Short mmCIF file of C-alpha atoms and ligand atoms in Angstrom, two decimals:
data_model
loop_
_atom_site.label_atom_id
_atom_site.label_comp_id
_atom_site.label_asym_id
_atom_site.label_seq_id
_atom_site.Cartn_x
_atom_site.Cartn_y
_atom_site.Cartn_z
CA MET A 12 0.00 0.00 0.00
CA GLN A 13 1.28 3.50 -0.79
CA THR A 14 1.51 6.28 1.78
CA ASP A 15 -1.65 8.05 0.59
CA ASP A 16 -3.63 4.83 0.73
CA GLU A 17 -2.62 4.38 4.35
CA LYS A 18 -3.69 7.90 5.20
CA THR A 19 -6.97 7.51 3.28
CA ALA A 20 -7.72 4.29 5.17
CA PHE A 21 -7.00 6.03 8.48
CA LEU A 22 -9.26 9.00 7.63
CA GLU A 23 -12.03 6.71 6.38
CA ALA A 24 -11.89 4.72 9.61
CA THR A 25 -12.11 7.99 11.54
CA SER A 26 -15.19 9.10 9.56
CA ALA A 27 -16.84 5.72 9.99
CA SER A 28 -16.24 5.65 13.74
CA LEU A 29 -17.62 9.17 14.15
CA ALA A 30 -20.74 8.18 12.22
CA ALA A 31 -21.21 4.93 14.13
CA GLY A 32 -20.61 6.53 17.53
CA THR A 33 -17.65 4.22 18.23
CA PHE A 34 -15.06 7.03 18.09
CA LEU A 35 -13.25 7.65 21.38
CA LYS A 36 -10.30 9.88 20.56
CA ILE A 37 -7.34 10.58 18.27
CA THR A 38 -3.88 11.48 19.48
CA LEU A 39 -1.35 13.16 17.20
CA GLY A 40 2.39 13.04 17.92
CA LYS A 41 5.89 13.28 16.35
CA TYR A 42 5.39 16.99 15.70
CA ARG A 43 7.41 18.31 12.77
CA GLY A 44 5.59 21.62 12.16
CA ASP A 45 6.69 25.17 12.89
CA GLY A 46 7.50 26.43 16.36
CA GLU A 47 7.84 24.63 19.65
CA MET A 48 7.09 20.94 20.00
CA CYS A 49 3.42 20.19 20.59
CA LYS A 50 0.91 17.38 20.65
CA CYS A 51 -2.78 17.24 19.88
CA VAL A 52 -5.74 15.24 21.19
CA ALA A 53 -9.15 15.14 19.45
CA THR A 54 -12.31 14.07 21.32
CA ARG A 55 -16.07 14.25 20.75
CA VAL A 56 -18.09 17.12 22.15
CA ALA A 57 -21.66 18.33 21.65
CA ILE A 58 -22.12 22.02 21.01
CA LYS A 59 -25.68 23.36 20.84
CA ASP A 60 -26.80 19.74 20.54
CA LEU A 61 -24.66 19.17 17.46
CA PRO A 62 -21.81 16.66 17.37
CA HIS A 63 -18.37 18.19 17.03
CA VAL A 64 -14.77 17.12 17.39
CA ARG A 65 -12.62 19.16 19.76
CA PHE A 66 -8.90 19.46 18.98
CA VAL A 67 -6.76 20.47 21.95
CA THR A 68 -3.19 21.36 20.96
CA SER A 69 -0.79 21.53 23.90
CA ARG A 70 2.35 23.57 23.54
CA GLY A 71 4.33 24.03 26.74
CA ARG A 72 1.77 25.10 29.32
CA GLN A 73 -0.64 26.46 26.78
CA ASP A 74 -3.64 24.65 25.34
CA LEU A 75 -5.24 25.81 22.13
CA THR A 76 -8.80 24.55 21.51
CA LEU A 77 -10.49 24.23 18.14
CA ASN A 78 -13.99 22.76 17.60
CA LYS A 79 -15.01 21.37 14.22
CA ARG A 80 -18.08 19.58 12.86
CA SER A 81 -17.35 15.94 12.01
CA THR A 82 -16.76 16.33 8.27
CA GLU A 83 -14.58 19.40 8.78
CA ALA A 84 -12.74 17.53 11.52
CA VAL A 85 -11.69 14.81 9.10
CA ALA A 86 -10.51 17.44 6.58
CA HIS A 87 -8.58 19.15 9.40
CA LEU A 88 -6.92 15.86 10.30
CA ALA A 89 -6.06 15.27 6.65
CA ALA A 90 -4.16 18.57 6.64
CA LEU A 91 -2.22 17.75 9.82
CA ILE A 92 -1.34 14.07 9.41
CA GLY A 93 1.83 13.35 7.47
CA THR A 94 2.81 17.03 7.51
CA ASP A 95 2.77 18.62 10.99
CA TYR A 96 2.39 15.33 12.81
CA LEU A 97 4.08 12.11 11.78
CA SER A 98 2.07 9.82 14.04
CA ALA A 99 -1.66 9.49 14.63
CA THR A 100 -3.59 6.98 16.72
CA LEU A 101 -7.32 6.45 16.47
CA PHE A 102 -9.04 4.85 19.49
CA THR A 103 -12.49 3.40 18.96
CA THR A 104 -14.61 0.98 20.94
CA VAL A 105 -13.91 -1.73 18.36
CA GLU A 106 -10.25 -1.28 17.45
CA ASP A 107 -7.20 0.95 17.69
CA MET A 108 -5.48 2.12 14.53
CA SER A 109 -2.05 3.78 14.27
CA LEU A 110 -0.47 5.56 11.35
CA VAL A 111 3.25 6.29 11.74
CA TYR A 112 5.51 7.93 9.16
CA SER A 113 9.20 7.17 8.74
CA LYS A 114 11.83 9.86 8.20
CA LYS A 115 11.25 9.42 4.49
CA LYS A 116 7.57 10.06 5.18
CA ILE A 117 6.45 6.58 4.32
CA GLY A 118 3.33 5.81 6.31
CA GLN A 119 2.66 2.51 8.00
CA LEU A 120 -0.77 1.57 9.29
CA THR A 121 -1.33 -0.94 12.10
CA ARG A 122 -4.55 -2.11 13.73
CA GLY A 123 -5.05 -3.68 17.13
CA ARG A 124 -7.56 -4.56 19.79
CA PRO A 125 -9.21 -1.60 21.50
CA THR A 126 -7.29 -0.36 24.52
CA LEU A 127 -10.18 1.84 25.67
CA ASN A 128 -13.70 0.43 25.67
CA GLU A 129 -15.94 3.13 27.00
CA ALA A 130 -16.30 6.67 25.76
CA PRO A 131 -15.79 9.37 28.36
CA PRO A 132 -18.95 11.42 28.88
CA ILE A 133 -19.34 13.92 26.06
CA GLU A 134 -18.98 17.48 27.23
CA HIS A 135 -21.75 20.05 27.08
CA ASN A 136 -23.96 17.43 28.65
CA ARG A 137 -26.98 18.11 26.45
CA GLN A 138 -26.52 15.32 23.95
CA LYS A 139 -24.62 12.39 25.37
CA ALA A 140 -24.37 10.22 22.29
CA TYR A 141 -24.83 10.43 18.61
CA LEU A 142 -26.81 7.23 18.28
CA VAL A 143 -29.84 8.43 20.24
CA ASP A 144 -31.69 11.48 18.99
CA THR A 145 -32.88 13.46 22.00
CA HIS A 146 -35.59 15.04 19.84
CA ALA A 147 -37.29 11.68 19.21
CA PRO A 148 -40.96 11.98 20.35
CA TYR A 149 -40.89 8.69 22.28
CA LEU A 150 -38.26 10.11 24.68
CA ALA A 151 -40.55 13.02 25.53
CA GLU A 152 -43.53 10.66 25.99
CA LEU A 153 -41.47 8.45 28.31
CA GLY A 154 -40.50 11.51 30.36
CA VAL A 155 -36.79 11.35 29.50
CA THR A 156 -36.64 14.68 27.67
CA GLN A 157 -38.33 18.04 27.98
CA ALA A 158 -39.00 20.85 25.51
CA GLY A 159 -36.31 21.27 22.86
CA GLY A 160 -35.05 17.70 23.16
CA VAL A 161 -33.18 18.42 26.40
CA VAL A 162 -32.63 15.47 28.72
CA LYS A 163 -34.20 16.10 32.12
CA PRO A 164 -31.49 16.26 34.80
CA SER A 165 -33.31 13.56 36.79
CA MET A 166 -33.11 11.26 33.73
CA TYR A 167 -29.40 11.58 32.88
CA ALA A 168 -28.58 8.12 34.27
CA LYS A 169 -31.44 6.49 32.37
CA PHE A 170 -30.47 8.32 29.18
CA ARG A 171 -26.85 7.17 29.53
CA GLN A 172 -28.14 3.62 29.93
CA ILE A 173 -30.26 3.97 26.78
CA CYS A 174 -27.27 5.31 24.81
CA ARG A 175 -24.97 2.55 26.03
CA PHE A 176 -27.56 -0.10 25.20
CA VAL A 177 -28.10 1.22 21.66
CA GLU A 178 -24.34 1.46 21.14
CA ILE A 179 -23.85 -2.18 22.20
CA LEU A 180 -26.72 -3.44 20.04
CA ASP A 181 -25.48 -1.40 17.09
CA GLN A 182 -22.07 -3.08 17.32
CA LEU A 183 -23.53 -6.56 17.77
CA LEU A 184 -25.85 -6.11 14.78
CA ALA A 185 -22.98 -4.88 12.60
CA ALA A 186 -20.97 -8.00 13.51
CA SER A 187 -23.83 -10.46 13.01
CA SER A 188 -25.72 -12.11 10.16
CA LEU A 189 -28.44 -9.47 10.70
CA LYS A 190 -26.33 -6.67 9.27
CA GLU A 191 -28.18 -6.83 5.96
CA ALA A 192 -31.55 -8.07 7.29
CA PRO A 193 -34.24 -5.67 6.04
CA SER A 194 -36.80 -6.48 8.69
CA PRO A 195 -35.29 -7.93 11.89
CA ARG A 196 -37.71 -9.42 14.43
CA ILE A 197 -37.03 -8.37 18.02
CA VAL A 198 -38.51 -9.69 21.27
CA ASP A 199 -37.90 -7.76 24.51
CA VAL A 200 -38.79 -9.83 27.57
CA GLY A 201 -39.66 -7.78 30.68
CA ALA A 202 -39.79 -4.57 28.65
CA GLY A 203 -40.98 -2.59 31.69
CA LYS A 204 -41.51 1.07 30.84
CA GLY A 205 -40.06 0.38 27.40
CA TYR A 206 -37.11 2.79 27.40
CA LEU A 207 -34.77 0.32 25.71
CA THR A 208 -37.43 -1.27 23.50
CA PHE A 209 -38.40 2.09 21.98
CA ALA A 210 -34.76 3.14 21.61
CA LEU A 211 -33.73 -0.01 19.76
CA HIS A 212 -36.78 0.07 17.49
CA GLU A 213 -36.12 3.74 16.65
CA HIS A 214 -32.44 3.05 16.01
CA LEU A 215 -33.22 0.20 13.63
CA SER A 216 -35.79 2.18 11.70
CA LYS A 217 -34.42 5.73 11.70
CA ARG A 218 -30.67 5.14 11.79
CA LEU A 219 -30.27 1.80 10.08
CA HIS A 220 -33.25 2.28 7.74
CA LYS A 221 -34.73 -1.13 8.42
CA ALA A 222 -38.35 -2.13 9.01
CA PRO A 223 -38.07 -3.85 12.42
CA VAL A 224 -40.88 -5.85 13.95
CA THR A 225 -40.51 -5.44 17.73
CA ARG A 226 -42.57 -7.08 20.49
CA GLY A 227 -42.18 -5.89 24.05
CA ILE A 228 -43.67 -8.30 26.56
CA ASP A 229 -44.16 -7.75 30.26
CA ALA A 230 -45.99 -9.43 33.12
CA ASN A 231 -47.29 -6.02 34.20
CA ALA A 232 -50.43 -5.21 32.17
CA GLY A 233 -50.41 -1.53 33.17
CA LEU A 234 -46.90 -1.02 31.77
CA ALA A 235 -47.65 -2.93 28.56
CA THR A 236 -50.80 -0.87 27.96
CA ALA A 237 -49.00 2.43 28.62
CA CYS A 238 -46.15 1.49 26.23
CA ALA A 239 -48.61 0.37 23.54
CA ALA A 240 -50.37 3.75 23.79
CA ILE A 241 -47.07 5.62 23.35
CA ALA A 242 -46.10 3.46 20.36
CA THR A 243 -49.44 4.32 18.73
CA LYS A 244 -49.21 8.01 19.61
CA THR A 245 -45.68 8.36 18.26
CA ARG A 246 -46.55 6.29 15.18
CA MET A 247 -43.77 3.79 15.63
CA THR A 248 -44.81 1.25 13.02
CA GLY A 249 -44.03 -2.37 13.81
CA LEU A 250 -43.66 -1.83 17.58
CA THR A 251 -46.17 -3.61 19.84
CA PHE A 252 -46.44 -4.40 23.55
CA GLU A 253 -48.30 -7.25 25.23
CA ALA A 254 -49.08 -8.19 28.80
CA THR A 255 -47.86 -11.76 29.07
CA LEU A 256 -45.34 -13.94 30.88
CA ALA A 257 -42.00 -14.94 29.40
CA ASP A 258 -42.70 -18.64 29.93
CA ALA A 259 -46.13 -18.39 28.27
CA GLN A 260 -44.64 -17.77 24.83
CA ALA A 261 -45.33 -20.25 22.06
CA PRO A 262 -42.11 -21.17 20.24
CA SER A 263 -41.54 -18.98 17.19
CA ALA A 264 -38.58 -17.89 15.09
CA PHE A 265 -37.15 -14.40 15.54
CA ASP A 266 -33.81 -12.58 15.28
CA VAL A 267 -32.95 -10.66 18.45
CA LEU A 268 -33.86 -11.49 22.04
CA ILE A 269 -33.32 -8.90 24.74
CA ALA A 270 -34.11 -9.17 28.44
CA LEU A 271 -32.70 -6.42 30.57
CA HIS A 272 -33.13 -6.74 34.30
CA ALA A 273 -35.95 -9.23 33.83
CA CYS A 274 -36.41 -10.52 37.35
CA ASP A 275 -34.79 -13.73 38.62
CA THR A 276 -35.48 -16.76 36.40
CA ALA A 277 -37.44 -14.67 33.83
CA THR A 278 -33.92 -14.24 32.37
CA ASP A 279 -33.72 -18.03 31.94
CA ASP A 280 -37.17 -18.11 30.31
CA ALA A 281 -36.00 -15.36 27.97
CA ILE A 282 -32.71 -17.03 27.00
CA ALA A 283 -34.52 -20.32 26.35
CA LEU A 284 -37.00 -18.47 24.17
CA GLY A 285 -34.12 -16.93 22.21
CA ILE A 286 -32.25 -20.22 21.72
CA LYS A 287 -35.41 -22.09 20.73
CA GLY A 288 -36.42 -19.21 18.44
CA ASP A 289 -32.99 -19.47 16.78
CA ALA A 290 -32.24 -15.80 17.53
CA ALA A 291 -29.01 -14.52 15.96
CA ILE A 292 -28.42 -12.20 18.93
CA ILE A 293 -29.34 -12.70 22.59
CA VAL A 294 -28.60 -9.92 25.07
CA VAL A 295 -29.53 -10.17 28.73
CA ALA A 296 -28.63 -8.17 31.83
CA PRO A 297 -29.62 -10.48 34.69
CA CYS A 298 -30.84 -9.37 38.08
CA CYS A 299 -32.27 -10.79 41.33
CA GLN A 300 -30.65 -14.23 40.94
CA HIS A 301 -32.38 -16.17 43.74
CA GLU A 302 -32.26 -19.74 42.47
CA VAL A 303 -28.64 -20.72 43.09
CA ALA A 304 -27.66 -19.25 46.50
CA PRO A 305 -29.65 -21.73 48.63
CA GLN A 306 -28.05 -24.63 46.75
CA LEU A 307 -24.43 -23.62 47.38
CA GLU A 308 -22.43 -25.83 49.69
CA THR A 309 -21.34 -23.36 52.37
CA ARG A 310 -20.11 -25.53 55.23
CA HIS A 311 -17.39 -27.56 53.54
CA GLY A 312 -14.91 -27.18 50.75
CA PRO A 313 -12.36 -24.50 49.83
CA LEU A 314 -14.90 -21.67 49.59
CA ALA A 315 -16.49 -22.24 53.02
CA GLY A 316 -14.52 -19.33 54.51
CA MET A 317 -15.97 -17.00 51.92
CA LEU A 318 -19.50 -18.31 51.58
CA LYS A 319 -20.26 -18.04 55.30
CA PHE A 320 -20.58 -14.28 54.70
CA GLY A 321 -24.05 -13.58 53.30
CA LEU A 322 -23.14 -10.78 50.89
CA MET A 323 -20.23 -12.73 49.44
CA LYS A 324 -22.41 -15.81 49.11
CA GLN A 325 -25.00 -13.86 47.09
CA ARG A 326 -22.37 -12.28 44.82
CA HIS A 327 -20.77 -15.67 44.26
CA ALA A 328 -24.22 -17.15 43.51
CA ASP A 329 -24.89 -14.35 40.98
CA LEU A 330 -21.61 -15.10 39.20
CA VAL A 331 -22.18 -18.85 39.19
CA THR A 332 -25.73 -18.33 37.82
CA ASP A 333 -24.56 -16.07 35.02
CA ALA A 334 -21.54 -18.24 34.18
CA VAL A 335 -23.89 -21.23 33.83
CA ARG A 336 -26.11 -19.16 31.50
CA ALA A 337 -23.10 -18.04 29.45
CA LEU A 338 -21.80 -21.61 29.13
CA LEU A 339 -25.25 -22.91 28.14
CA LEU A 340 -25.33 -20.26 25.41
CA GLU A 341 -21.87 -21.30 24.20
CA ALA A 342 -22.91 -24.95 24.26
CA ALA A 343 -25.90 -23.95 22.12
CA GLY A 344 -23.60 -22.37 19.50
CA TYR A 345 -23.36 -18.74 20.56
CA GLU A 346 -20.21 -16.66 20.89
CA VAL A 347 -20.55 -15.01 24.28
CA ARG A 348 -19.12 -11.80 25.66
CA ILE A 349 -19.57 -10.66 29.23
CA ILE A 350 -19.52 -6.90 29.36
CA GLU A 351 -20.19 -4.10 31.79
CA PHE A 352 -23.50 -2.60 30.73
CA ILE A 353 -23.30 0.63 32.68
CA SER A 354 -20.85 1.90 35.24
CA ASP A 355 -21.20 0.18 38.61
CA GLU A 356 -21.51 3.58 40.26
CA HIS A 357 -25.17 3.49 39.08
CA THR A 358 -26.10 -0.13 39.83
CA SER A 359 -24.35 -3.34 40.77
CA LYS A 360 -26.69 -5.13 38.30
CA ASN A 361 -24.49 -4.11 35.43
CA LEU A 362 -23.26 -7.36 33.98
CA MET A 363 -24.46 -8.07 30.48
CA ILE A 364 -24.35 -11.38 28.62
CA ALA A 365 -24.12 -10.64 24.89
CA ALA A 366 -24.38 -13.69 22.66
CA VAL A 367 -24.11 -13.86 18.88
CA ARG A 368 -24.85 -17.10 17.02
CA SER A 369 -21.71 -18.50 15.42
CA ASP A 370 -20.51 -21.64 13.69
CA THR A 371 -17.06 -21.50 15.24
CA VAL A 372 -17.84 -21.91 18.94
CA ASP A 373 -16.26 -24.87 20.72
CA ARG A 374 -19.54 -26.25 22.02
CA LYS A 375 -18.03 -29.42 23.47
CA SER A 376 -15.53 -27.50 25.55
CA ALA A 377 -18.31 -25.22 26.87
CA ALA A 378 -20.39 -28.27 27.83
CA ALA A 379 -17.42 -29.79 29.67
CA GLN A 380 -16.74 -26.50 31.52
CA LEU A 381 -20.41 -26.33 32.46
CA GLU A 382 -20.23 -29.80 33.95
CA HIS A 383 -17.13 -28.92 36.00
CA LEU A 384 -18.62 -25.68 37.25
CA THR A 385 -21.97 -27.12 38.33
CA THR A 386 -20.25 -30.03 40.09
CA PHE A 387 -17.80 -27.72 41.89
CA ALA A 388 -20.59 -25.33 42.96
CA GLY A 389 -22.82 -28.19 44.09
CA LEU A 390 -25.62 -26.98 41.83
CA LYS A 391 -28.54 -29.36 41.60
CA GLN A 392 -30.98 -27.24 39.70
CA GLN A 393 -30.77 -24.35 37.26
CA LYS A 394 -33.80 -23.22 35.30
CA LEU A 395 -32.19 -22.51 31.92
CA ARG A 396 -30.45 -25.86 31.98
CA ALA A 397 -33.76 -27.58 32.70
CA LEU A 398 -35.57 -25.60 29.98
CA LEU A 399 -32.96 -26.65 27.44
CA GLY A 400 -33.37 -30.27 28.40
CA GLY A 401 -30.12 -30.62 30.37
CA SER A 402 -30.20 -33.03 33.28
CA ASP A 403 -30.47 -31.52 36.72
CA LYS A 404 -28.26 -33.32 39.20
CA GLN A 405 -29.89 -35.43 41.92
C1 SAM B 21 -36.59 -4.12 36.38
S1 SAM B 21 -37.79 -4.11 35.12
C2 SAM B 21 -36.79 -3.90 33.70
C3 SAM B 21 -37.45 -3.13 32.60
C4 SAM B 21 -36.63 -2.93 31.33
N1 SAM B 21 -36.22 -4.15 30.70
C5 SAM B 21 -35.43 -2.06 31.61
O1 SAM B 21 -34.31 -2.59 31.74
O2 SAM B 21 -35.58 -0.84 31.69
C6 SAM B 21 -38.26 -5.82 35.04
C7 SAM B 21 -39.54 -6.05 34.30
O3 SAM B 21 -39.66 -7.45 34.06
C8 SAM B 21 -41.03 -7.80 34.19
N2 SAM B 21 -41.09 -9.24 34.45
C9 SAM B 21 -40.65 -9.90 35.55
N3 SAM B 21 -40.86 -11.22 35.42
C10 SAM B 21 -41.43 -11.41 34.19
C11 SAM B 21 -41.87 -12.56 33.48
N4 SAM B 21 -41.75 -13.77 34.00
N5 SAM B 21 -42.41 -12.38 32.25
C12 SAM B 21 -42.52 -11.13 31.72
N6 SAM B 21 -42.12 -10.01 32.36
C13 SAM B 21 -41.58 -10.15 33.58
C14 SAM B 21 -41.53 -6.92 35.32
O4 SAM B 21 -42.93 -6.74 35.26
C15 SAM B 21 -40.77 -5.62 35.07
O5 SAM B 21 -41.51 -4.70 34.32
#
């Protein structure tokens, strides 16, 4: 590849990451321009609700700040890279990319795993992410935003959660067989007030230009009715809500299963529904894991000194429960990632199991690990395992 090709690839990756909301920052180094040595860092900011890139150039003790809209930002970078600065590193949530020029100004591009995985909060606080439009009518109806598309201060944490969720789903969709699907079918188990259901449906239709068919289901009839009324009022075609239980669902094929903070074993009902429905993506954030703790052997064995403390026993039970779920998903042919959904300063229920169907998973090894884990933990019964037809130990 020639030098210009390397630079073009770097700038294209920058543009793409800004558009997809995966951009974290760019650092520029090896300064060869006029004047004193300096370095430059570019990050995302929102100014008057519009996405911008902020360039901060540090020279000695002085910082010079320049804000540019995204397209201008890429042109600005094009002017700096390979001339004033001979090294540039792009950090995104999916990969890092470095472009370094030799003395003869030959550029070399390298890619690597992401070293940063969560964007710092965007400054100017009014629009926290590019993937969620704060002017969307459903956000006002749900009480997240007020006039002018401004997030209510009391709803910042919820809005951050919505943004993070959409960002994660956006990345999973892009990496899955659903990337090109014109009309993905989504089921959200325990949709609650519908914040995440509405946000995902809107993202698929408005951002990704698909025609999603989304069903939110919840045991609470009042919530399902209220969400259905908002979907009608905001004319979100293809989005419906029903009052029903997760385990009352007839088997049917669909593409994406989500269950976020669905209580206790409703998460198991949801995962089973997803696996049996042959979903390409299954995303759950478990909570209130009550099934496993009473089964743990606390009086004997190497963990007795830890499990005699109630809080530690519950946390251990939560981890065992979710590891069993993750291994059952792997054994069913899903590639599983365990990620932090939202910062644990907001809730300790922040572990997310993100599973994407794949042909390359070592299902046998997952099944063997599952066997070891359940034996070690002394687990006799686990709902997902039973639902999938696995033997519960006697
Ligand atoms: C903590 S809320 C989570 C709401 C939403 N998913 C979110 O993360 O914002 C849990 C919801 O799950 C619902 N739920 C609990 N068990 C359920 C079950 N077995 N079937 C369907 N919904 C259930 C509850 O009614 C409640 O609305």
